[in-house]
Tab-separated table of C-alpha atoms in Angstrom:
chain	number	residue	atom	x	y	z
B	1	UNK	CA	97.183	69.854	-5.253
B	2	UNK	CA	97.322	67.667	-2.212
B	3	UNK	CA	101.066	67.739	-2.539
B	4	UNK	CA	101.218	71.472	-2.041
B	5	UNK	CA	98.862	71.203	0.927
B	6	UNK	CA	101.100	68.708	2.623
B	7	UNK	CA	104.321	70.482	1.892
B	8	UNK	CA	102.795	73.794	2.948
B	9	UNK	CA	101.857	72.333	6.304
B	10	UNK	CA	105.413	71.140	6.634
B	11	UNK	CA	106.566	74.652	5.974
B	12	UNK	CA	104.922	75.926	9.160
B	13	UNK	CA	106.331	73.505	11.637
B	14	UNK	CA	109.727	75.057	11.567
B	15	UNK	CA	111.115	72.318	9.377
B	16	UNK	CA	111.432	74.194	6.130
B	17	UNK	CA	111.986	77.729	7.302
B	18	UNK	CA	115.496	77.846	5.995
B	19	UNK	CA	114.611	77.771	2.332
B	20	UNK	CA	111.072	78.999	1.996
B	21	UNK	CA	111.935	82.575	1.040
B	22	UNK	CA	112.078	81.788	-2.692
B	23	UNK	CA	108.752	79.968	-3.054
B	24	UNK	CA	106.052	81.054	-0.666
B	25	UNK	CA	104.076	78.179	0.767
B	26	UNK	CA	105.167	75.818	-1.970
B	27	UNK	CA	108.068	73.892	-0.627
B	28	UNK	CA	109.080	70.655	-2.282
B	29	UNK	CA	110.701	68.186	0.034
B	30	UNK	CA	113.648	66.511	-1.500
B	31	UNK	CA	114.687	62.973	-0.814
B	32	UNK	CA	118.412	62.595	-1.216
B	33	UNK	CA	119.484	58.992	-0.912
B	34	UNK	CA	123.062	58.172	-0.029
B	35	UNK	CA	123.377	56.059	-3.132
B	36	UNK	CA	121.035	56.311	-6.105
B	37	UNK	CA	119.719	52.766	-5.995
B	38	UNK	CA	116.802	50.963	-4.441
B	39	UNK	CA	116.996	49.632	-0.922
B	40	UNK	CA	116.903	45.998	-1.992
B	41	UNK	CA	119.678	46.418	-4.497
B	42	UNK	CA	121.801	48.333	-2.004
B	43	UNK	CA	121.343	45.560	0.557
B	44	UNK	CA	122.206	42.932	-2.026
B	45	UNK	CA	125.380	44.771	-3.034
B	46	UNK	CA	126.419	45.267	0.593
B	47	UNK	CA	125.799	41.567	1.191
B	48	UNK	CA	127.830	40.714	-1.889
B	49	UNK	CA	130.733	42.830	-0.644
B	50	UNK	CA	130.792	40.771	2.546
B	51	UNK	CA	130.605	37.661	0.374
B	52	UNK	CA	133.583	38.862	-1.648
B	53	UNK	CA	135.589	39.039	1.570
B	54	UNK	CA	134.276	35.676	2.763
B	55	UNK	CA	135.337	33.850	-0.371
B	56	UNK	CA	138.532	35.874	-0.673
B	57	UNK	CA	139.530	34.585	2.763
B	58	UNK	CA	138.679	30.993	1.796
B	59	UNK	CA	140.404	31.168	-1.584
B	60	UNK	CA	143.347	33.029	-0.084
B	61	UNK	CA	143.875	30.410	2.589
B	62	UNK	CA	143.573	27.687	-0.028
B	63	UNK	CA	146.244	29.312	-2.181
B	64	UNK	CA	148.560	29.885	0.751
B	65	UNK	CA	148.040	26.367	2.108
B	66	UNK	CA	148.494	24.829	-1.294
B	67	UNK	CA	151.711	26.643	-2.119
B	68	UNK	CA	153.011	26.359	1.435
B	69	UNK	CA	152.555	22.592	1.478
B	70	UNK	CA	155.613	20.430	0.863
B	71	UNK	CA	153.531	18.021	-1.206
B	72	UNK	CA	150.191	18.616	-2.872
B	73	UNK	CA	148.334	15.843	-4.692
B	74	UNK	CA	147.851	16.082	-8.425
B	75	UNK	CA	144.208	16.197	-9.546
B	76	UNK	CA	144.356	12.546	-10.629
B	77	UNK	CA	145.722	11.409	-7.294
B	78	UNK	CA	142.458	12.509	-5.728
B	79	UNK	CA	140.187	11.310	-8.555
B	80	UNK	CA	139.293	14.736	-9.860
B	81	UNK	CA	138.034	14.767	-13.405
B	82	UNK	CA	138.819	17.970	-15.279
B	83	UNK	CA	136.192	17.414	-18.005
B	84	UNK	CA	133.489	17.121	-15.340
B	85	UNK	CA	134.693	20.351	-13.741
B	86	UNK	CA	134.729	22.095	-17.108
B	87	UNK	CA	131.210	20.814	-17.777
B	88	UNK	CA	130.022	22.254	-14.471
B	89	UNK	CA	131.633	25.580	-15.348
B	90	UNK	CA	129.708	25.546	-18.604
B	91	UNK	CA	126.456	24.747	-16.770
B	92	UNK	CA	126.894	27.688	-14.395
B	93	UNK	CA	127.740	30.092	-17.219
B	94	UNK	CA	124.582	28.981	-19.028
B	95	UNK	CA	122.537	29.547	-15.876
B	96	UNK	CA	123.988	33.059	-15.582
B	97	UNK	CA	122.747	33.780	-19.098
B	98	UNK	CA	119.288	32.378	-18.403
B	99	UNK	CA	118.780	34.430	-15.228
B	100	UNK	CA	119.861	37.599	-17.015
B	101	UNK	CA	117.353	36.778	-19.762
B	102	UNK	CA	114.687	36.180	-17.111
B	103	UNK	CA	115.369	39.694	-15.833
B	104	UNK	CA	115.154	41.198	-19.321
B	105	UNK	CA	111.859	39.403	-19.976
B	106	UNK	CA	110.433	40.544	-16.645
B	107	UNK	CA	111.421	44.132	-17.395
B	108	UNK	CA	109.646	43.855	-20.721
B	109	UNK	CA	106.629	42.572	-18.732
B	110	UNK	CA	106.699	39.163	-20.418
B	111	UNK	CA	105.913	37.202	-17.268
B	112	UNK	CA	105.571	33.765	-18.842
B	113	UNK	CA	108.828	34.066	-20.787
B	114	UNK	CA	110.590	35.212	-17.627
B	115	UNK	CA	109.207	32.173	-15.824
B	116	UNK	CA	110.586	29.836	-18.474
B	117	UNK	CA	114.044	31.394	-18.177
B	118	UNK	CA	113.925	31.184	-14.411
B	119	UNK	CA	112.813	27.554	-14.538
B	120	UNK	CA	115.744	26.866	-16.854
B	121	UNK	CA	118.069	28.558	-14.371
B	122	UNK	CA	116.672	26.395	-11.600
B	123	UNK	CA	117.205	23.253	-13.689
B	124	UNK	CA	120.761	24.225	-14.602
B	125	UNK	CA	121.570	24.964	-10.963
B	126	UNK	CA	120.126	21.592	-9.986
B	127	UNK	CA	122.207	19.939	-12.678
B	128	UNK	CA	125.287	21.631	-11.242
B	129	UNK	CA	124.504	20.320	-7.775
B	130	UNK	CA	123.779	16.875	-9.201
B	131	UNK	CA	127.160	16.728	-10.930
B	132	UNK	CA	128.780	17.998	-7.737
B	133	UNK	CA	127.041	15.244	-5.799
B	134	UNK	CA	128.286	12.666	-8.300
B	135	UNK	CA	131.822	13.976	-7.821
B	136	UNK	CA	131.475	13.882	-4.042
B	137	UNK	CA	130.239	10.290	-4.259
B	138	UNK	CA	133.323	9.373	-6.300
B	139	UNK	CA	135.542	10.910	-3.605
B	140	UNK	CA	133.697	9.140	-0.812
B	141	UNK	CA	133.926	5.798	-2.593
B	142	UNK	CA	137.707	6.238	-2.666
B	143	UNK	CA	137.815	6.986	1.052
B	144	UNK	CA	138.444	10.695	0.538
B	145	UNK	CA	136.651	12.508	3.338
B	146	UNK	CA	137.654	15.702	5.108
B	147	UNK	CA	138.033	14.049	8.529
B	148	UNK	CA	139.334	10.878	10.045
B	149	UNK	CA	136.465	8.584	11.097
B	150	UNK	CA	135.566	8.136	7.421
B	151	UNK	CA	138.717	9.265	5.704
B	152	UNK	CA	141.098	6.494	4.674
B	153	UNK	CA	143.868	8.827	3.540
B	154	UNK	CA	147.363	8.332	4.905
B	155	UNK	CA	150.063	10.838	4.104
B	156	UNK	CA	153.030	8.489	3.756
B	157	UNK	CA	153.644	4.762	3.241
B	158	UNK	CA	155.121	4.376	6.716
B	159	UNK	CA	154.708	1.978	9.636
B	160	UNK	CA	151.496	3.709	10.724
B	161	UNK	CA	150.059	3.044	7.327
B	162	UNK	CA	151.199	-0.571	7.454
B	163	UNK	CA	149.559	-1.099	10.816
B	164	UNK	CA	146.338	0.515	9.584
B	165	UNK	CA	146.220	-1.909	6.654
B	166	UNK	CA	146.938	-4.785	9.005
B	167	UNK	CA	144.204	-3.635	11.389
B	168	UNK	CA	141.688	-3.407	8.561
B	169	UNK	CA	142.590	-6.861	7.268
B	170	UNK	CA	142.334	-8.216	10.806
B	171	UNK	CA	138.736	-7.103	11.406
B	172	UNK	CA	136.546	-10.165	12.118
B	173	UNK	CA	134.143	-9.479	9.249
B	174	UNK	CA	137.110	-8.914	6.957
B	175	UNK	CA	138.751	-12.223	7.892
B	176	UNK	CA	135.550	-14.069	6.917
B	177	UNK	CA	135.268	-12.143	3.683
B	178	UNK	CA	138.896	-12.803	2.751
B	179	UNK	CA	138.507	-16.495	3.519
B	180	UNK	CA	135.435	-16.569	1.310
B	181	UNK	CA	137.427	-14.907	-1.476
B	182	UNK	CA	140.317	-17.354	-1.071
B	183	UNK	CA	137.915	-20.320	-1.274
B	184	UNK	CA	136.122	-19.081	-4.379
B	185	UNK	CA	137.112	-21.231	-7.351
B	186	UNK	CA	139.033	-19.289	-9.996
B	187	UNK	CA	136.431	-19.943	-12.717
B	188	UNK	CA	133.845	-17.961	-10.739
B	189	UNK	CA	136.041	-14.851	-10.854
B	190	UNK	CA	137.109	-12.642	-13.720
B	191	UNK	CA	140.736	-12.696	-14.863
B	192	UNK	CA	141.254	-9.304	-13.231
B	193	UNK	CA	139.830	-10.526	-9.949
B	194	UNK	CA	142.011	-13.631	-9.979
B	195	UNK	CA	145.130	-11.518	-10.553
B	196	UNK	CA	144.042	-9.065	-7.862
B	197	UNK	CA	143.409	-11.942	-5.451
B	198	UNK	CA	146.994	-13.080	-5.913
B	199	UNK	CA	148.312	-9.601	-5.232
B	200	UNK	CA	146.049	-9.260	-2.198
B	201	UNK	CA	147.428	-12.475	-0.744
B	202	UNK	CA	150.973	-11.179	-1.191
B	203	UNK	CA	150.059	-7.879	0.460
B	204	UNK	CA	148.591	-9.709	3.430
B	205	UNK	CA	151.889	-11.517	3.848
B	206	UNK	CA	153.853	-8.275	3.460
B	207	UNK	CA	152.007	-6.267	6.109
B	208	UNK	CA	152.178	-9.205	8.530
B	209	UNK	CA	155.873	-9.828	7.938
B	210	UNK	CA	158.133	-8.737	10.812
B	211	UNK	CA	161.052	-7.896	8.506
B	212	UNK	CA	159.280	-5.611	6.089
B	213	UNK	CA	161.268	-2.887	4.356
B	214	UNK	CA	160.170	0.721	3.898
B	215	UNK	CA	159.790	0.077	0.185
B	216	UNK	CA	157.384	-2.817	0.856
B	217	UNK	CA	154.823	-0.449	2.326
B	218	UNK	CA	155.077	1.778	-0.726
B	219	UNK	CA	154.376	-1.320	-2.810
B	220	UNK	CA	151.377	-2.126	-0.617
B	221	UNK	CA	150.057	1.418	-0.980
B	222	UNK	CA	150.596	1.271	-4.729
B	223	UNK	CA	148.681	-1.977	-4.961
B	224	UNK	CA	145.775	-0.688	-2.874
B	225	UNK	CA	145.418	2.520	-4.877
B	226	UNK	CA	148.179	3.487	-7.317
B	227	UNK	CA	149.029	7.137	-7.859
B	228	UNK	CA	148.752	7.706	-11.576
B	229	UNK	CA	151.956	9.030	-13.105
B	230	UNK	CA	152.143	11.988	-15.490
B	231	UNK	CA	151.956	9.765	-18.560
B	232	UNK	CA	148.999	7.655	-17.526
B	233	UNK	CA	147.216	10.616	-15.971
B	234	UNK	CA	147.035	12.806	-19.017
B	235	UNK	CA	145.241	10.467	-21.404
B	236	UNK	CA	142.495	9.775	-18.860
B	237	UNK	CA	140.602	7.325	-20.983
B	238	UNK	CA	138.691	5.003	-18.699
B	239	UNK	CA	136.940	7.488	-16.454
B	240	UNK	CA	139.117	6.400	-13.538
B	241	UNK	CA	142.327	7.906	-14.838
B	242	UNK	CA	143.598	4.545	-15.997
B	243	UNK	CA	144.147	3.224	-12.473
B	244	UNK	CA	141.157	0.952	-12.042
B	245	UNK	CA	143.541	-1.873	-11.186
B	246	UNK	CA	143.903	-0.865	-7.522
B	247	UNK	CA	142.733	-3.522	-5.080
B	248	UNK	CA	140.169	-1.129	-3.626
B	249	UNK	CA	138.704	-0.735	-7.115
B	250	UNK	CA	138.620	-4.443	-7.938
B	251	UNK	CA	137.153	-5.376	-4.540
B	252	UNK	CA	135.170	-2.317	-3.349
B	253	UNK	CA	134.319	-4.042	-0.052
B	254	UNK	CA	138.014	-4.102	0.918
B	255	UNK	CA	138.149	-0.372	1.741
B	256	UNK	CA	141.793	-0.545	2.709
B	257	UNK	CA	143.587	2.607	3.860
B	258	UNK	CA	145.237	4.466	0.993
B	259	UNK	CA	148.278	6.699	0.686
B	260	UNK	CA	147.824	10.110	-0.929
B	261	UNK	CA	150.727	12.402	-0.027
B	262	UNK	CA	149.183	15.754	0.940
B	263	UNK	CA	145.725	14.248	0.546
B	264	UNK	CA	144.334	15.231	3.949
B	265	UNK	CA	144.935	18.936	3.528
B	266	UNK	CA	143.681	18.669	-0.027
B	267	UNK	CA	140.445	17.029	1.130
B	268	UNK	CA	139.905	19.656	3.849
B	269	UNK	CA	140.289	22.566	1.445
B	270	UNK	CA	138.386	20.897	-1.393
B	271	UNK	CA	135.337	20.036	0.671
B	272	UNK	CA	135.347	23.388	2.462
B	273	UNK	CA	135.552	25.440	-0.731
B	274	UNK	CA	133.177	23.397	-2.876
B	275	UNK	CA	130.892	22.806	0.113
B	276	UNK	CA	130.426	26.497	0.828
B	277	UNK	CA	129.946	27.121	-2.870
B	278	UNK	CA	127.358	24.342	-3.068
B	279	UNK	CA	125.493	25.838	-0.078
B	280	UNK	CA	125.361	29.142	-1.957
B	281	UNK	CA	124.038	27.362	-5.040
B	282	UNK	CA	121.432	25.626	-2.893
B	283	UNK	CA	120.236	28.901	-1.369
B	284	UNK	CA	119.950	30.395	-4.853
B	285	UNK	CA	117.891	27.427	-6.026
B	286	UNK	CA	115.584	27.801	-3.039
B	287	UNK	CA	114.933	31.446	-3.904
B	288	UNK	CA	114.355	30.551	-7.562
B	289	UNK	CA	111.829	27.921	-6.490
B	290	UNK	CA	109.977	30.467	-4.356
B	291	UNK	CA	110.041	33.087	-7.110
B	292	UNK	CA	108.650	30.628	-9.631
B	293	UNK	CA	105.375	30.794	-7.710
B	294	UNK	CA	105.183	34.539	-8.417
B	295	UNK	CA	104.035	36.382	-11.507
B	296	UNK	CA	107.337	37.571	-12.883
B	297	UNK	CA	106.216	40.846	-14.433
B	298	UNK	CA	107.848	44.278	-14.406
B	299	UNK	CA	106.849	44.785	-10.756
B	300	UNK	CA	109.081	41.880	-9.773
B	301	UNK	CA	112.007	43.014	-11.905
B	302	UNK	CA	113.790	44.488	-8.887
B	303	UNK	CA	113.630	41.210	-6.982
B	304	UNK	CA	114.787	39.238	-10.021
B	305	UNK	CA	117.665	41.655	-10.475
B	306	UNK	CA	118.745	41.125	-6.872
B	307	UNK	CA	118.654	37.329	-6.977
B	308	UNK	CA	120.362	37.588	-10.369
B	309	UNK	CA	123.202	39.572	-8.803
B	310	UNK	CA	123.554	36.874	-6.162
B	311	UNK	CA	123.518	34.118	-8.771
B	312	UNK	CA	126.175	35.830	-10.888
B	313	UNK	CA	128.318	36.104	-7.795
B	314	UNK	CA	127.973	32.350	-7.219
B	315	UNK	CA	129.055	31.849	-10.838
B	316	UNK	CA	131.954	34.220	-10.236
B	317	UNK	CA	133.229	32.181	-7.301
B	318	UNK	CA	133.115	29.013	-9.388
B	319	UNK	CA	135.079	30.775	-12.149
B	320	UNK	CA	137.974	30.972	-9.684
B	321	UNK	CA	137.333	27.646	-7.969
B	322	UNK	CA	137.428	25.605	-11.160
B	323	UNK	CA	141.012	26.375	-12.252
B	324	UNK	CA	142.296	26.526	-8.667
B	325	UNK	CA	140.927	23.120	-7.723
B	326	UNK	CA	140.926	21.193	-10.980
B	327	UNK	CA	143.746	22.567	-13.086
B	328	UNK	CA	146.417	23.803	-10.655
W	1	UNK	CA	124.087	59.480	-15.254
W	2	UNK	CA	121.364	61.836	-16.263
W	3	UNK	CA	121.568	65.475	-15.305
W	4	UNK	CA	118.040	66.597	-16.132
W	5	UNK	CA	117.178	66.691	-12.423
W	6	UNK	CA	120.158	67.837	-10.444
W	7	UNK	CA	118.358	67.680	-7.096
W	8	UNK	CA	117.550	64.024	-7.316
W	9	UNK	CA	114.145	62.409	-6.968
W	10	UNK	CA	111.361	64.344	-5.365
W	11	UNK	CA	109.236	62.725	-2.700
W	12	UNK	CA	105.608	62.418	-3.599
W	13	UNK	CA	102.804	62.128	-1.113
W	14	UNK	CA	101.553	58.641	-0.460
W	15	UNK	CA	104.675	57.036	-1.827
W	16	UNK	CA	107.453	55.664	0.328
W	17	UNK	CA	110.925	56.970	-0.250
W	18	UNK	CA	111.966	53.674	-1.858
W	19	UNK	CA	109.026	53.618	-4.256
W	20	UNK	CA	109.683	57.208	-5.223
W	21	UNK	CA	113.281	56.375	-5.844
W	22	UNK	CA	112.287	53.385	-7.948
W	23	UNK	CA	109.994	55.638	-10.017
W	24	UNK	CA	112.724	58.230	-10.380
W	25	UNK	CA	115.269	55.634	-11.482
W	26	UNK	CA	112.807	54.178	-13.963
W	27	UNK	CA	111.939	57.631	-15.262
W	28	UNK	CA	115.570	58.381	-15.674
W	29	UNK	CA	116.139	55.197	-17.626
W	30	UNK	CA	113.059	55.919	-19.677
W	31	UNK	CA	114.477	59.308	-20.540
W	32	UNK	CA	117.368	57.615	-22.196
W	33	UNK	CA	115.183	55.745	-24.599
W	34	UNK	CA	116.553	52.193	-24.653
W	35	UNK	CA	115.784	51.363	-21.090
W	36	UNK	CA	115.266	47.734	-20.286
W	37	UNK	CA	117.753	46.108	-22.581
W	38	UNK	CA	121.113	47.513	-21.652
W	39	UNK	CA	122.740	44.800	-23.634
W	40	UNK	CA	119.975	42.965	-25.389
W	41	UNK	CA	120.094	39.347	-26.364
W	42	UNK	CA	122.943	39.838	-28.821
W	43	UNK	CA	125.300	41.339	-26.283
W	44	UNK	CA	124.555	38.660	-23.691
W	45	UNK	CA	125.133	35.966	-26.289
W	46	UNK	CA	128.462	37.553	-27.176
W	47	UNK	CA	129.506	37.605	-23.512
W	48	UNK	CA	128.349	33.997	-23.157
W	49	UNK	CA	130.442	32.917	-26.150
W	50	UNK	CA	133.435	34.819	-24.789
W	51	UNK	CA	133.034	33.051	-21.441
W	52	UNK	CA	132.832	29.653	-23.141
W	53	UNK	CA	135.888	30.483	-25.241
W	54	UNK	CA	137.835	31.587	-22.165
W	55	UNK	CA	136.867	28.429	-20.261
W	56	UNK	CA	138.131	26.376	-23.191
W	57	UNK	CA	141.358	28.384	-23.082
W	58	UNK	CA	142.019	27.585	-19.427
W	59	UNK	CA	140.990	23.979	-20.036
W	60	UNK	CA	143.575	23.926	-22.840
W	61	UNK	CA	146.363	24.049	-20.231
W	62	UNK	CA	145.263	20.541	-19.238
W	63	UNK	CA	145.548	19.152	-22.763
W	64	UNK	CA	148.784	17.515	-23.987
W	65	UNK	CA	149.069	20.260	-26.637
W	66	UNK	CA	149.837	22.886	-23.969
W	67	UNK	CA	153.502	23.781	-24.618
W	68	UNK	CA	154.503	24.605	-21.009
W	69	UNK	CA	153.626	21.335	-19.304
W	70	UNK	CA	156.975	21.216	-17.498
W	71	UNK	CA	156.543	24.750	-16.142
W	72	UNK	CA	153.256	24.774	-14.245
W	73	UNK	CA	153.723	28.407	-13.198
W	74	UNK	CA	153.101	29.518	-16.781
W	75	UNK	CA	149.803	27.653	-16.810
W	76	UNK	CA	148.789	29.016	-13.396
W	77	UNK	CA	149.451	32.607	-14.419
W	78	UNK	CA	147.604	32.053	-17.669
W	79	UNK	CA	144.601	30.499	-15.917
W	80	UNK	CA	144.398	33.294	-13.351
W	81	UNK	CA	144.510	35.876	-16.131
W	82	UNK	CA	141.716	34.001	-17.922
W	83	UNK	CA	139.681	33.751	-14.699
W	84	UNK	CA	140.042	37.460	-13.993
W	85	UNK	CA	138.913	38.241	-17.536
W	86	UNK	CA	135.895	35.970	-17.103
W	87	UNK	CA	135.100	37.546	-13.740
W	88	UNK	CA	135.264	41.015	-15.262
W	89	UNK	CA	132.927	39.979	-18.085
W	90	UNK	CA	130.385	38.582	-15.623
W	91	UNK	CA	130.598	41.603	-13.312
W	92	UNK	CA	130.465	44.205	-16.064
W	93	UNK	CA	127.761	42.756	-18.278
W	94	UNK	CA	125.733	40.126	-16.427
W	95	UNK	CA	125.714	42.139	-13.201
W	96	UNK	CA	125.132	45.311	-15.255
W	97	UNK	CA	127.959	47.144	-13.509
W	98	UNK	CA	129.052	48.563	-16.864
W	99	UNK	CA	125.811	50.563	-17.035
W	100	UNK	CA	125.569	51.506	-13.381
W	101	UNK	CA	126.207	54.948	-11.945
W	102	UNK	CA	129.251	55.838	-9.912
W	103	UNK	CA	127.932	54.241	-6.718
W	104	UNK	CA	129.476	51.011	-8.044
W	105	UNK	CA	132.914	52.230	-7.007
W	106	UNK	CA	131.714	53.042	-3.493
W	107	UNK	CA	130.633	49.460	-2.929
W	108	UNK	CA	133.113	47.404	-4.909
W	109	UNK	CA	136.466	49.080	-4.351
W	110	UNK	CA	136.493	48.948	-0.524
W	111	UNK	CA	135.333	45.308	-0.613
W	112	UNK	CA	137.986	44.420	-3.144
W	113	UNK	CA	140.665	46.123	-1.072
W	114	UNK	CA	139.541	44.341	2.077
W	115	UNK	CA	139.628	41.052	0.189
W	116	UNK	CA	143.151	41.793	-0.966
W	117	UNK	CA	144.302	42.697	2.559
W	118	UNK	CA	142.706	39.517	3.892
W	119	UNK	CA	144.704	37.460	1.430
W	120	UNK	CA	147.919	39.275	2.284
W	121	UNK	CA	147.321	38.879	6.000
W	122	UNK	CA	147.098	35.097	5.593
W	123	UNK	CA	150.577	34.747	4.172
W	124	UNK	CA	152.662	34.996	7.368
W	125	UNK	CA	150.164	32.973	9.392
W	126	UNK	CA	149.966	29.977	7.169
W	127	UNK	CA	152.657	30.246	4.550
W	128	UNK	CA	155.514	30.024	7.017
W	129	UNK	CA	153.991	27.300	9.131
W	130	UNK	CA	156.449	24.734	7.832
W	131	UNK	CA	159.367	26.687	9.319
W	132	UNK	CA	158.497	25.392	12.749
W	133	UNK	CA	156.472	22.225	12.952
W	134	UNK	CA	155.838	19.922	15.857
W	135	UNK	CA	157.709	16.648	16.008
W	136	UNK	CA	154.449	14.783	15.560
W	137	UNK	CA	153.611	16.724	12.449
W	138	UNK	CA	157.103	16.271	11.036
W	139	UNK	CA	156.707	12.535	11.574
W	140	UNK	CA	153.429	12.246	9.692
W	141	UNK	CA	153.887	14.996	7.112
W	142	UNK	CA	154.128	13.898	3.497
W	143	UNK	CA	157.326	14.806	1.698
W	144	UNK	CA	158.433	14.786	-1.887
W	145	UNK	CA	160.385	11.619	-1.148
W	146	UNK	CA	157.126	9.813	-0.343
W	147	UNK	CA	155.731	10.626	-3.758
W	148	UNK	CA	158.926	9.383	-5.409
W	149	UNK	CA	158.810	6.191	-3.318
W	150	UNK	CA	155.221	5.586	-4.437
W	151	UNK	CA	156.174	6.194	-8.055
W	152	UNK	CA	159.095	3.796	-7.814
W	153	UNK	CA	156.811	1.184	-6.273
W	154	UNK	CA	154.387	1.700	-9.153
W	155	UNK	CA	157.114	1.318	-11.755
W	156	UNK	CA	158.730	-1.693	-10.079
W	157	UNK	CA	155.571	-3.795	-10.485
W	158	UNK	CA	156.966	-5.945	-7.688
W	159	UNK	CA	153.849	-8.052	-7.387
W	160	UNK	CA	152.990	-8.439	-11.055
W	161	UNK	CA	152.744	-12.138	-11.759
W	162	UNK	CA	154.364	-13.241	-15.006
W	163	UNK	CA	151.141	-15.061	-15.902
W	164	UNK	CA	149.014	-11.960	-15.203
W	165	UNK	CA	148.038	-9.534	-17.940
């Protein structure tokens, strides 16, 4: 009844005079939305369309850079582990399923079940970030950073590389450490360390030698951190791609410059792409954590649907990132 | 899309436009009977298994059993096809686009086209950058010969002591 009173009053203010001839004093106002969906969902979809373009630009530049580069490192050259990447893909797919189940439970008004699914999603997302962090740590420990102050990547085994190795070996702290290593009796070291010590001594002579050949620097680079070949790379048994014999691996404190042809551009694109993806994962986890404090009943289904859409999009980006970064 | 109310949702007093719309959308879904589980657990599980299977398929290109190891382009094409299939599965079923009304085209097609144009626009800017490079860059740029030199150095085992393992 109140509805007719309100609409009738609207009819007199000149607003509805165009179509009041059919029904006298009983005008129903009609709300015609541009798109038949709620405001939140519309905003989320508009946001996701900007996100599509954002990641399309990033992925597009990666593809163009990668295929425009004269040399691009193989996944094993940069210590990428395909099984770990595949595992992370699996984790994200699982989390997509759990958030969709959280939404279904919330729609069915099963708040506690929805909370369990959302908690599971949060845990899976955290696991993803944890694995990502482990991978980043492995890169950092091999001197793979996106920029120079930390990065120890050299593109070619040339004179610049040789002088960088010489400079590192000539640091005062390094001289002491090397002297300490030389003075250590052989029975206090493992067989691997003794062999590596011999090779290190030869390398020190080679980089200091005034009549070094171009090939010598390639040998130095190979000793510091060998590039696994096709054969040794594919079996991938020991977790390090079968190249744990590099001097940097035997003596982690050495931190000598390494040669990875194409490695700098690889590191820039890898950290940019996975970094932006990880930020998106982090934001999703934050929202999940906030939503876990709510009662996830049917009233909240709209909000869960929206964060679910966002989370699926994050999964979607990883679906393309995984083969592009790990398997190409 | 239901056609039982051709004029769309009707505003009710005391309710905001968004709430009214939410009620109308819910009512519409309710009219169809099976409202809240578009897919149900079984369908989601099926999509999940398909996604796992597809991931295994693209991971298969990395295994020694993959027959085209000497032609990486075959693997790349295959993996992109697999990724697009996975993306479609996620978009259609997990993001419920399969069950959405026609507004989905309004939002997704322009964005997809813009994304495509963005990718195309990058090609001349970056793809041809090696045509003209600075002398400094040419000096420090890695080449295929550097990789071969490193591989030769690895095979030569120049420093391997005879007594070593």
